[in-house]
Coordinates of C-alpha atoms in Angstrom, one line a residue:
M1 CA 23.6 46.0 -31.5
T2 CA 21.8 44.8 -28.4
E3 CA 22.2 41.3 -27.0
G4 CA 19.5 39.0 -28.2
S5 CA 18.6 41.0 -31.3
P6 CA 17.7 39.0 -34.5
P7 CA 21.2 39.2 -36.1
D8 CA 22.7 37.9 -32.8
R9 CA 20.3 35.1 -32.7
L10 CA 21.0 34.1 -36.3
A11 CA 24.7 34.2 -35.7
Q12 CA 24.4 32.2 -32.5
A13 CA 22.2 29.6 -34.3
A14 CA 24.7 29.4 -37.2
R15 CA 27.5 28.7 -34.7
I16 CA 25.5 26.0 -33.0
A17 CA 24.4 24.5 -36.3
R18 CA 28.0 24.3 -37.6
T19 CA 28.9 22.4 -34.4
L20 CA 26.1 19.9 -34.9
T21 CA 26.3 19.5 -38.7
G22 CA 29.5 17.5 -38.7
P23 CA 28.3 14.5 -36.6
A24 CA 24.9 14.7 -38.2
E25 CA 26.3 14.5 -41.7
A26 CA 28.6 11.7 -40.6
I27 CA 25.6 9.8 -39.4
I28 CA 23.9 10.2 -42.8
G29 CA 27.2 9.1 -44.6
F30 CA 27.8 6.0 -42.5
Q31 CA 24.1 5.1 -42.6
K32 CA 24.0 5.2 -46.4
L33 CA 27.1 3.0 -46.6
L34 CA 25.4 0.6 -44.1
L35 CA 22.2 0.5 -46.1
E36 CA 24.1 -0.3 -49.4
E37 CA 26.1 -3.0 -47.7
V38 CA 23.0 -4.7 -46.3
R39 CA 21.1 -4.4 -49.6
Q40 CA 24.0 -6.2 -51.3
N41 CA 25.0 -8.8 -48.7
G42 CA 22.0 -9.0 -46.3
P43 CA 20.5 -9.7 -44.0
E44 CA 17.4 -8.5 -45.8
A45 CA 15.3 -8.6 -42.6
A46 CA 17.4 -5.7 -41.2
L47 CA 16.5 -3.3 -44.0
E48 CA 13.2 -2.1 -42.4
D49 CA 15.0 -1.0 -39.2
L50 CA 17.8 0.6 -41.2
R51 CA 15.3 2.6 -43.3
Q52 CA 13.9 3.9 -40.0
V53 CA 17.4 5.0 -39.0
H54 CA 17.8 6.7 -42.4
S55 CA 14.5 8.5 -42.0
A56 CA 15.4 9.7 -38.5
A57 CA 18.8 10.9 -39.7
L58 CA 17.3 12.9 -42.6
R59 CA 14.8 14.5 -40.2
L60 CA 17.7 15.4 -37.8
N61 CA 19.6 17.2 -40.6
E62 CA 16.5 19.0 -41.7
M63 CA 16.0 20.2 -38.1
I64 CA 19.5 21.5 -37.9
D65 CA 19.2 23.4 -41.2
A66 CA 15.9 24.9 -40.1
F67 CA 17.4 25.9 -36.8
A68 CA 20.3 27.6 -38.6
R69 CA 17.9 29.7 -40.7
G70 CA 15.5 30.6 -37.9
G71 CA 17.8 31.3 -35.0
V72 CA 17.0 31.4 -31.2
D73 CA 18.1 33.5 -28.3
A74 CA 19.7 30.5 -26.6
A75 CA 21.5 32.8 -24.1
T76 CA 18.4 34.3 -22.5
D77 CA 15.5 32.0 -23.3
P78 CA 16.1 28.8 -21.3
E79 CA 12.6 27.4 -22.1
A80 CA 13.2 27.7 -25.8
R81 CA 16.7 26.2 -25.3
S82 CA 15.2 23.2 -23.5
R83 CA 12.6 22.6 -26.1
I84 CA 15.1 22.7 -29.0
R85 CA 17.4 20.3 -27.2
H86 CA 14.4 18.0 -26.6
D87 CA 13.4 18.2 -30.3
F88 CA 17.0 17.4 -31.4
R89 CA 17.1 14.4 -29.1
S90 CA 13.9 12.8 -30.5
P91 CA 15.3 11.8 -34.0
L92 CA 18.5 10.8 -32.2
N93 CA 16.4 8.4 -30.1
G94 CA 15.1 6.8 -33.3
I95 CA 18.6 6.6 -34.8
M96 CA 20.2 5.0 -31.8
G97 CA 17.2 2.9 -30.9
Y98 CA 16.8 1.2 -34.2
S99 CA 20.6 0.9 -34.6
E100 CA 20.9 -0.9 -31.3
M101 CA 18.1 -3.3 -32.3
V102 CA 19.8 -4.1 -35.6
R103 CA 23.0 -4.8 -33.7
E104 CA 21.2 -7.1 -31.2
D105 CA 19.1 -8.9 -33.8
F106 CA 21.6 -9.4 -36.6
A107 CA 25.0 -9.3 -35.0
D108 CA 26.0 -12.7 -36.4
A109 CA 24.4 -12.0 -39.9
L110 CA 26.0 -8.6 -40.6
T111 CA 29.2 -8.5 -42.6
G112 CA 32.4 -7.0 -41.2
P113 CA 31.9 -3.7 -43.1
A114 CA 28.3 -3.5 -42.0
R115 CA 29.2 -3.9 -38.4
R116 CA 31.9 -1.2 -38.6
D117 CA 29.4 1.2 -40.3
L118 CA 26.8 0.5 -37.7
D119 CA 29.3 1.1 -34.9
A120 CA 30.2 4.4 -36.6
V121 CA 26.6 5.5 -36.7
L122 CA 26.2 4.8 -33.0
A123 CA 29.5 6.5 -32.2
E124 CA 28.6 9.6 -34.2
S125 CA 25.2 9.7 -32.6
R126 CA 26.7 9.7 -29.1
R127 CA 29.2 12.4 -30.2
L128 CA 26.2 14.5 -31.5
L129 CA 24.3 13.9 -28.3
I130 CA 27.3 15.3 -26.2
A131 CA 27.5 18.3 -28.5
I132 CA 23.7 19.0 -28.3
D133 CA 23.8 18.9 -24.5
A134 CA 26.9 21.1 -24.4
M135 CA 25.6 23.7 -26.8
F136 CA 22.1 24.0 -25.2
D137 CA 23.3 24.0 -21.7
G138 CA 25.1 27.2 -22.4
E139 CA 28.2 28.1 -24.4
D140 CA 30.1 29.3 -21.3
A141 CA 30.8 25.9 -20.0
P142 CA 30.7 23.3 -22.8
E143 CA 33.7 21.5 -21.5
S144 CA 32.1 20.7 -18.1
E145 CA 29.0 19.5 -19.9
R146 CA 31.1 17.4 -22.2
A147 CA 32.9 15.9 -19.1
G148 CA 29.5 15.2 -17.5
A149 CA 28.3 13.5 -20.7
D150 CA 31.5 11.5 -20.9
K151 CA 30.9 10.3 -17.3
D152 CA 27.4 9.4 -18.2
A153 CA 28.7 7.3 -21.2
L154 CA 31.2 5.6 -18.9
A155 CA 28.5 4.8 -16.4
E156 CA 26.3 3.4 -19.1
G157 CA 29.2 1.3 -20.4
L158 CA 29.7 0.0 -16.8
V159 CA 26.1 -0.9 -16.6
R160 CA 26.3 -2.7 -19.9
A161 CA 29.3 -4.7 -18.8
L162 CA 27.7 -5.6 -15.5
S163 CA 24.5 -6.7 -17.3
E164 CA 26.5 -8.9 -19.7
T165 CA 28.0 -10.8 -16.7
D166 CA 24.5 -11.3 -15.4
A167 CA 22.9 -12.1 -18.7
R168 CA 21.8 -15.6 -17.6
R169 CA 19.7 -14.1 -14.8
E170 CA 16.0 -14.5 -15.6
G171 CA 14.4 -11.1 -15.8
L172 CA 11.1 -10.0 -14.4
T173 CA 8.1 -9.5 -16.8
G174 CA 5.1 -7.3 -16.4
H175 CA 2.3 -5.5 -18.2
I176 CA 3.7 -2.1 -19.2
L177 CA 2.0 1.1 -20.4
V178 CA 4.1 3.3 -22.8
I179 CA 3.0 6.9 -23.0
D180 CA 4.6 9.0 -25.8
D181 CA 3.2 11.2 -28.5
E182 CA 5.9 10.2 -31.0
A183 CA 5.3 7.0 -32.9
V184 CA 9.0 6.2 -33.4
N185 CA 9.6 6.4 -29.6
R186 CA 6.6 4.2 -28.9
E187 CA 7.7 1.6 -31.4
I188 CA 11.3 1.5 -30.1
L189 CA 10.1 1.1 -26.5
I190 CA 7.6 -1.6 -27.4
R191 CA 10.1 -3.6 -29.3
H192 CA 12.7 -3.4 -26.6
L193 CA 10.2 -4.4 -23.9
E194 CA 8.5 -7.2 -25.8
R195 CA 11.9 -8.8 -26.5
K196 CA 12.3 -9.2 -22.8
G197 CA 8.9 -10.8 -22.5
H198 CA 6.9 -7.9 -21.3
S199 CA 3.4 -7.3 -22.6
V200 CA 3.0 -3.7 -23.7
R201 CA 0.2 -1.2 -24.5
A202 CA 1.2 2.1 -26.1
V203 CA -0.8 5.4 -26.1
A204 CA -0.1 8.8 -27.6
S205 CA -1.9 11.3 -25.4
A206 CA -3.1 12.0 -21.8
Q207 CA -6.7 11.1 -22.6
E208 CA -5.6 7.7 -24.1
T209 CA -3.6 7.2 -20.9
F210 CA -6.5 7.7 -18.6
D211 CA -8.7 5.5 -20.8
A212 CA -6.1 2.7 -20.7
L213 CA -5.8 3.0 -16.9
G214 CA -9.5 2.7 -16.6
Q215 CA -9.6 -0.5 -18.7
E216 CA -6.5 -2.4 -17.5
R217 CA -4.2 -2.8 -14.6
F218 CA -0.5 -2.1 -15.4
D219 CA 2.6 -3.1 -13.5
L220 CA 4.6 -0.1 -14.7
A221 CA 4.3 3.0 -16.9
L222 CA 6.9 4.7 -19.0
L223 CA 5.8 8.4 -19.4
D224 CA 7.2 11.0 -21.7
I225 CA 7.4 14.5 -20.1
L226 CA 6.7 16.6 -23.2
M227 CA 3.3 15.9 -24.8
P228 CA 1.0 18.2 -26.7
D229 CA -2.3 18.1 -24.8
M230 CA -1.1 17.7 -21.2
N231 CA 2.5 17.5 -20.1
G232 CA 3.9 14.4 -18.4
I233 CA 4.2 16.1 -15.0
E234 CA 0.4 16.8 -15.0
V235 CA -0.4 13.3 -16.2
L236 CA 1.8 11.9 -13.4
D237 CA 0.1 14.1 -10.8
R238 CA -3.3 12.7 -11.9
I239 CA -2.0 9.1 -11.9
K240 CA -0.8 9.4 -8.4
A241 CA -4.0 11.1 -7.2
A242 CA -6.2 8.2 -8.4
E243 CA -6.9 5.4 -6.0
T244 CA -6.7 2.7 -8.7
S245 CA -3.3 3.8 -10.1
R246 CA -1.4 5.6 -7.3
D247 CA 0.6 2.4 -6.5
M248 CA 1.7 1.8 -10.1
P249 CA 5.4 2.8 -10.5
V250 CA 6.1 5.4 -13.2
V251 CA 9.4 6.0 -15.0
M252 CA 9.7 9.4 -16.7
V253 CA 11.2 9.4 -20.2
S254 CA 12.4 12.6 -21.9
G255 CA 15.2 14.4 -23.7
L256 CA 15.0 17.2 -21.1
K257 CA 17.9 17.5 -18.7
E258 CA 16.5 20.1 -16.3
T259 CA 17.0 19.1 -12.7
G260 CA 13.9 21.0 -11.7
A261 CA 11.7 18.9 -14.0
I262 CA 13.3 15.7 -12.7
A263 CA 13.0 16.7 -9.1
R264 CA 9.4 17.7 -9.6
C265 CA 8.6 14.3 -11.1
I266 CA 10.3 12.5 -8.2
S267 CA 8.5 14.6 -5.6
I268 CA 5.1 13.8 -7.1
G269 CA 5.9 10.1 -7.0
A270 CA 7.9 9.0 -10.1
E271 CA 9.9 5.9 -9.5
D272 CA 12.8 6.8 -11.8
Y273 CA 13.9 8.9 -14.8
L274 CA 15.2 7.7 -18.1
P275 CA 16.9 10.1 -20.6
K276 CA 16.5 10.0 -24.4
P277 CA 17.9 8.6 -26.6
I278 CA 16.9 5.4 -24.9
D279 CA 19.8 3.1 -24.0
P280 CA 18.4 -0.4 -24.0
V281 CA 20.7 -1.6 -21.2
L282 CA 19.6 1.2 -18.8
L283 CA 16.0 0.8 -19.9
H284 CA 15.9 -2.9 -19.0
A285 CA 17.9 -2.3 -15.8
R286 CA 15.5 0.4 -14.6
V287 CA 12.3 -1.5 -15.7
D288 CA 13.5 -4.6 -13.9
A289 CA 14.4 -2.6 -10.8
C290 CA 11.0 -0.9 -10.7
L291 CA 9.1 -4.2 -11.2
D292 CA 11.3 -5.8 -8.5
R293 CA 10.6 -3.0 -6.0
A294 CA 6.9 -3.0 -6.9
R295 CA 6.6 -6.7 -6.2
W296 CA 8.5 -6.4 -2.9
R297 CA 6.1 -3.6 -1.9
A298 CA 3.2 -5.8 -2.8
R299 CA 4.6 -8.6 -0.7
E300 CA 5.2 -6.2 2.1
K301 CA 1.6 -5.0 1.9
Q302 CA 0.4 -8.6 2.0
F303 CA 2.6 -9.3 5.0
T304 CA 1.3 -6.1 6.7
H305 CA -2.3 -7.1 6.0
R306 CA -1.6 -10.6 7.4
I307 CA 0.1 -9.1 10.5
Q308 CA -2.8 -6.7 11.0
Y309 CA -5.3 -9.6 10.6
E310 CA -3.5 -11.7 13.2
K311 CA -3.2 -8.7 15.5
D312 CA -6.9 -8.0 15.1
R313 CA -7.6 -11.7 16.0
A314 CA -5.3 -11.5 19.0
D315 CA -6.9 -8.2 20.1
A316 CA -10.4 -9.7 19.7
L317 CA -9.3 -12.7 21.8
L318 CA -7.8 -10.4 24.4
H319 CA -10.9 -8.3 24.6
A320 CA -13.0 -11.5 25.1
M321 CA -10.8 -12.2 28.2
L322 CA -10.1 -8.8 29.7
P323 CA -11.9 -5.5 30.1
A324 CA -10.9 -2.8 27.5
P325 CA -9.5 -0.4 30.2
V326 CA -7.3 -3.1 31.5
I327 CA -6.0 -3.9 28.0
H328 CA -5.2 -0.2 27.5
R329 CA -3.2 -0.1 30.7
L330 CA -1.3 -3.2 29.7
N331 CA -0.5 -1.7 26.3
A332 CA 0.7 1.5 28.1
G333 CA 3.3 -0.6 30.0
E334 CA 1.7 -1.3 33.3
T335 CA 2.9 -4.7 34.7
Q336 CA 0.8 -4.8 37.9
I337 CA -2.9 -3.8 37.8
A338 CA -4.8 -3.7 41.1
D339 CA -7.4 -1.1 42.2
R340 CA -9.7 -0.6 45.2
F341 CA -13.3 0.5 44.4
G342 CA -15.4 2.1 47.2
S343 CA -18.7 0.9 45.7
A344 CA -19.5 -1.7 43.1
T345 CA -22.3 -4.3 42.5
I346 CA -21.5 -8.0 42.2
L347 CA -23.9 -10.6 40.6
F348 CA -23.8 -14.4 40.8
A349 CA -26.2 -16.5 38.8
D350 CA -26.4 -20.3 39.0
I351 CA -28.5 -22.9 37.1
V352 CA -30.8 -24.7 39.5
D353 CA -30.3 -28.5 39.7
F354 CA -27.5 -28.5 37.1
T355 CA -25.6 -31.4 38.6
P356 CA -28.4 -34.0 38.2
L357 CA -28.9 -32.6 34.7
V358 CA -25.4 -33.4 33.7
A359 CA -26.0 -37.1 34.4
R360 CA -29.1 -37.2 32.2
M361 CA -28.2 -35.2 29.2
D362 CA -26.1 -36.1 26.2
P363 CA -22.7 -34.3 26.5
G364 CA -23.0 -32.6 23.2
D365 CA -26.5 -31.3 24.0
L366 CA -25.4 -30.2 27.4
V367 CA -22.5 -28.2 26.1
K368 CA -24.6 -26.7 23.3
A369 CA -27.3 -25.6 25.7
L370 CA -24.8 -24.2 28.2
S371 CA -22.9 -22.3 25.5
A372 CA -26.1 -20.8 24.1
L373 CA -27.2 -19.7 27.5
F374 CA -23.9 -18.1 28.5
T375 CA -23.5 -16.5 25.1
T376 CA -26.9 -14.9 25.6
F377 CA -25.8 -13.7 29.0
D378 CA -22.6 -12.2 27.5
E379 CA -24.7 -10.3 24.9
L380 CA -27.0 -8.9 27.6
A381 CA -24.0 -7.9 29.7
T382 CA -22.6 -5.9 26.8
Q383 CA -25.9 -4.2 26.2
H384 CA -26.1 -3.1 29.9
G385 CA -22.4 -2.2 30.2
I386 CA -21.8 -5.0 32.7
E387 CA -18.4 -6.6 33.1
K388 CA -18.4 -10.3 32.9
I389 CA -15.8 -11.6 35.4
K390 CA -15.9 -15.4 34.8
T391 CA -17.9 -18.6 34.6
I392 CA -17.3 -21.5 37.0
G393 CA -19.1 -24.6 35.8
D394 CA -22.8 -23.5 35.6
A395 CA -22.2 -20.3 37.6
Y396 CA -21.9 -16.9 36.0
M397 CA -20.2 -13.9 37.8
A398 CA -20.5 -10.3 36.6
A399 CA -19.9 -6.9 38.1
S400 CA -20.7 -3.2 37.5
G401 CA -18.7 -0.2 38.6
I402 CA -15.4 -1.9 37.8
P403 CA -12.9 -1.4 36.2
T404 CA -14.6 1.9 35.2
P405 CA -16.6 3.5 38.1
R406 CA -20.2 4.5 37.4
D407 CA -23.0 5.9 39.7
D408 CA -25.8 3.6 38.5
H409 CA -24.0 0.3 38.9
A410 CA -26.7 -1.2 41.1
R411 CA -29.5 -0.3 38.7
A412 CA -27.5 -1.6 35.8
V413 CA -26.9 -5.0 37.4
V414 CA -30.6 -5.4 38.5
G415 CA -31.7 -4.6 34.9
F416 CA -29.3 -7.2 33.6
A417 CA -30.5 -9.8 36.1
R418 CA -34.1 -9.3 35.1
E419 CA -33.3 -9.9 31.4
M420 CA -31.2 -13.0 32.4
I421 CA -34.3 -14.6 33.9
T422 CA -36.4 -13.7 30.9
A423 CA -33.8 -15.1 28.5
M424 CA -33.9 -18.5 30.3
A425 CA -37.3 -19.4 28.8
H426 CA -36.1 -18.7 25.2
V427 CA -32.6 -20.3 25.4
A428 CA -33.2 -23.5 27.5
P429 CA -34.1 -26.7 25.5
D430 CA -37.8 -27.5 25.5
T431 CA -37.2 -31.0 26.8
T432 CA -35.2 -29.8 29.7
P433 CA -36.5 -26.5 31.1
L434 CA -33.8 -24.6 33.0
Q435 CA -34.1 -22.0 35.8
V436 CA -31.6 -19.7 37.3
R437 CA -31.3 -18.1 40.8
I438 CA -29.4 -14.8 41.2
G439 CA -27.8 -13.1 44.1
I440 CA -26.7 -9.4 44.1
H441 CA -24.7 -7.3 46.7
T442 CA -23.2 -3.8 46.6
G443 CA -20.1 -2.7 48.5
P444 CA -16.4 -2.1 48.3
V445 CA -14.1 -4.5 46.3
I446 CA -10.6 -5.0 45.1
A447 CA -10.1 -5.9 41.5
G448 CA -7.0 -6.7 39.5
L449 CA -5.2 -8.8 37.0
I450 CA -3.6 -12.0 38.1
G451 CA -1.6 -14.8 36.4
K452 CA 1.0 -14.8 33.6
K453 CA 0.1 -17.8 31.4
R454 CA -3.7 -17.3 31.4
S455 CA -4.2 -13.9 32.9
V456 CA -7.7 -13.1 34.4
Y457 CA -9.3 -10.0 35.8
D458 CA -10.9 -10.9 39.1
V459 CA -12.6 -9.3 42.1
W460 CA -12.2 -10.0 45.8
G461 CA -13.7 -8.9 49.1
E462 CA -16.6 -9.5 51.5
T463 CA -18.9 -8.0 48.8
V464 CA -18.1 -10.9 46.5
N465 CA -18.6 -13.5 49.3
L466 CA -22.1 -12.1 50.3
A467 CA -23.2 -11.9 46.7
S468 CA -22.3 -15.6 46.3
R469 CA -24.2 -16.5 49.5
L470 CA -27.3 -14.6 48.4
E471 CA -27.2 -16.6 45.1
S472 CA -26.8 -20.0 46.9
S473 CA -29.6 -19.2 49.4
G474 CA -32.0 -17.8 46.8
R475 CA -34.9 -19.4 45.0
A476 CA -35.3 -20.6 41.4
G477 CA -36.3 -17.9 39.0
R478 CA -35.9 -15.1 41.6
I479 CA -33.4 -12.3 42.2
Q480 CA -32.2 -11.9 45.8
I481 CA -30.5 -8.6 46.7
S482 CA -28.8 -7.3 49.8
E483 CA -29.9 -4.3 52.0
A484 CA -27.0 -2.3 50.5
T485 CA -28.2 -3.0 47.0
K486 CA -31.8 -2.0 47.9
E487 CA -30.5 1.4 49.2
A488 CA -28.5 1.9 46.1
L489 CA -31.5 1.3 43.9
D490 CA -33.6 4.0 45.6
Q491 CA -36.9 2.4 44.4
P492 CA -40.4 2.1 46.1
S493 CA -40.5 -0.5 48.9
G494 CA -43.5 -2.2 47.3
E495 CA -41.1 -3.8 44.7
F496 CA -39.3 -5.8 47.3
E497 CA -40.1 -8.9 49.3
P498 CA -38.1 -8.7 52.6
R499 CA -36.6 -11.9 54.1
R500 CA -34.7 -12.4 57.3
H501 CA -32.3 -15.4 57.4
S502 CA -28.9 -16.6 58.5
V503 CA -25.9 -16.6 56.0
K504 CA -22.9 -18.8 56.6
G505 CA -19.9 -16.7 57.7
V506 CA -22.0 -13.6 58.0
G507 CA -24.8 -14.3 60.4
E508 CA -28.4 -13.1 60.3
I509 CA -29.2 -10.6 57.6
V510 CA -32.2 -9.0 55.9
S511 CA -32.3 -9.5 52.1
Y512 CA -35.0 -8.9 49.5
F513 CA -36.5 -10.7 46.6
L514 CA -37.4 -8.5 43.6
W515 CA -40.7 -8.7 42.0

C-alpha cells in the first residue's frame, strides 16, 4: 500500500483523533460539572459565558470525530495540516477565552468546586493545544514541539506574573478595529478590550474592513490571517498601501504557526503577532505596547515637523541675509569664503534729501515708507537676478556677477536701476514725494563673508568706491554710469549723455547719464 493512500490517511487520522479525544472529552466532562455547580450555587450571571464554553467544547469534539472519519494525508500535505490545526484552535479559543473571562469576572463569587472545575477546563485546554501543535507539526518530532509549547506556556506565565506586579499601572486606551470572520472570536476580543477601556469596532470580512477604515480612524487593528473572501495577508497589504491607514499598527491574530506566514506579515508591516487561543495577558500586553509605540511615533513625527518648521524658518532667515551659493558653501563645510571676480557691476542708490526729511516726518511714517521702498527694491532685485549687498541708512547697494558670474551683469544692473526709478513714483507717500539718484560702475572686485555674530556678504575694491562716488555726484531721478559700464552695455551712443567731471580720490573722469 502506497504512502498517502486512503487507508493510510484514515489510520493516521484515527491515531491523531485518539490523541486529541482524551483532553477534549475531559474538557466536556469538567465543563458539565462546572455548569451544574454554577446552576445550583451561582453566580447566575456566569451561566451565559459557561454556555458559550459548552457550545465550543461540543463543536471541538464534533470536529475531532469528523476528522477521524474523513482522514487527511498529514505527512505530505502541509497546507491541509495547517488548515486543520487552525480549525481545531478556533473552538479552543472560545473555550479558553470565555473561561478566562468567567475567572476574571466571578473569581470571588464562584464556589471552591466551581473554581477547581474551571481550572481543570483551562488546564485540559492547554494540554489539548500542546497536543494539536505536536500532532500537526509532524509526528516525527512531537517531543520537541511539546517542549516548545511548554516554553511558550512558561513565558506566558512569566508575563502574567509580571503584569500582576504592575497591575496598578494605568493602561493606554484607544479605538481598535477587530477583524475576524468568526463571531465567537470577535466577541471574546471585544469583551477583553472593552474591559480595559478601549472602544472597539468589529468586522467580519475584508470589505467591511475597508468600509470601516474609510469611515473612522483607528489606533490599532487586530487582524485574523484566515478569512473566507480575502486572507489577512492581502488585507494587511492593502492597509499598508493606503495613505490614510498605513501608519495604523496592525497585530495579526491566527491559529497558524507557520514561520513563513508570520515573517510575511512582519515584512509587509505588521506590528506584532498574537496566537490563538487568545491569552488575555498577552493580548493586553501587546495592545498596550503597540499603542505606546504608536503614540511615541506620533510624538516623534510632531517633533520632526516642528524641527523642520524651525529649520525652514532659519533657512529663510539665512537666505534673506546671504546669497544662496554662499549658504551652500557654508553647509558644505567651508569656514572662509572669499573670491576675486574679474568683472562685476556695482550699484549704489540713495534717496535725495533724506536727512531733512527725517526731521519732518513722523517716525512711524518714515520707517513705513522706507520699508515699503526697500521691499520693492528687493523684489525687483530678485526679478532681475541681482544680489542685494546691504542697506546703509537710506542707501541701497546691490551687485551683479557675484557670487555667481554672469556675462550680462551690466545690462542686468541697468535694467534694475531703471525699474527702481519707476518704482519711486508708486511707493513714495503722496505728501512727501521721494527721488533717488543711482551710480553704477563695472570692474574687478573681491567678495566674501565676514563676521561671526552677524555674518554679512560684502564687496570691496576700487569698483565699489567709484560706484559710490558716481551715486553721490549724480542727479535726482537719474542713473549715472561709468565708461566701463557703458562699454559693457554695448548700446547706441544716443542713449547716453556724457559728462566730464572730477571725482574725489580718482581725479577727472568721463561718466554718462542714461536717458
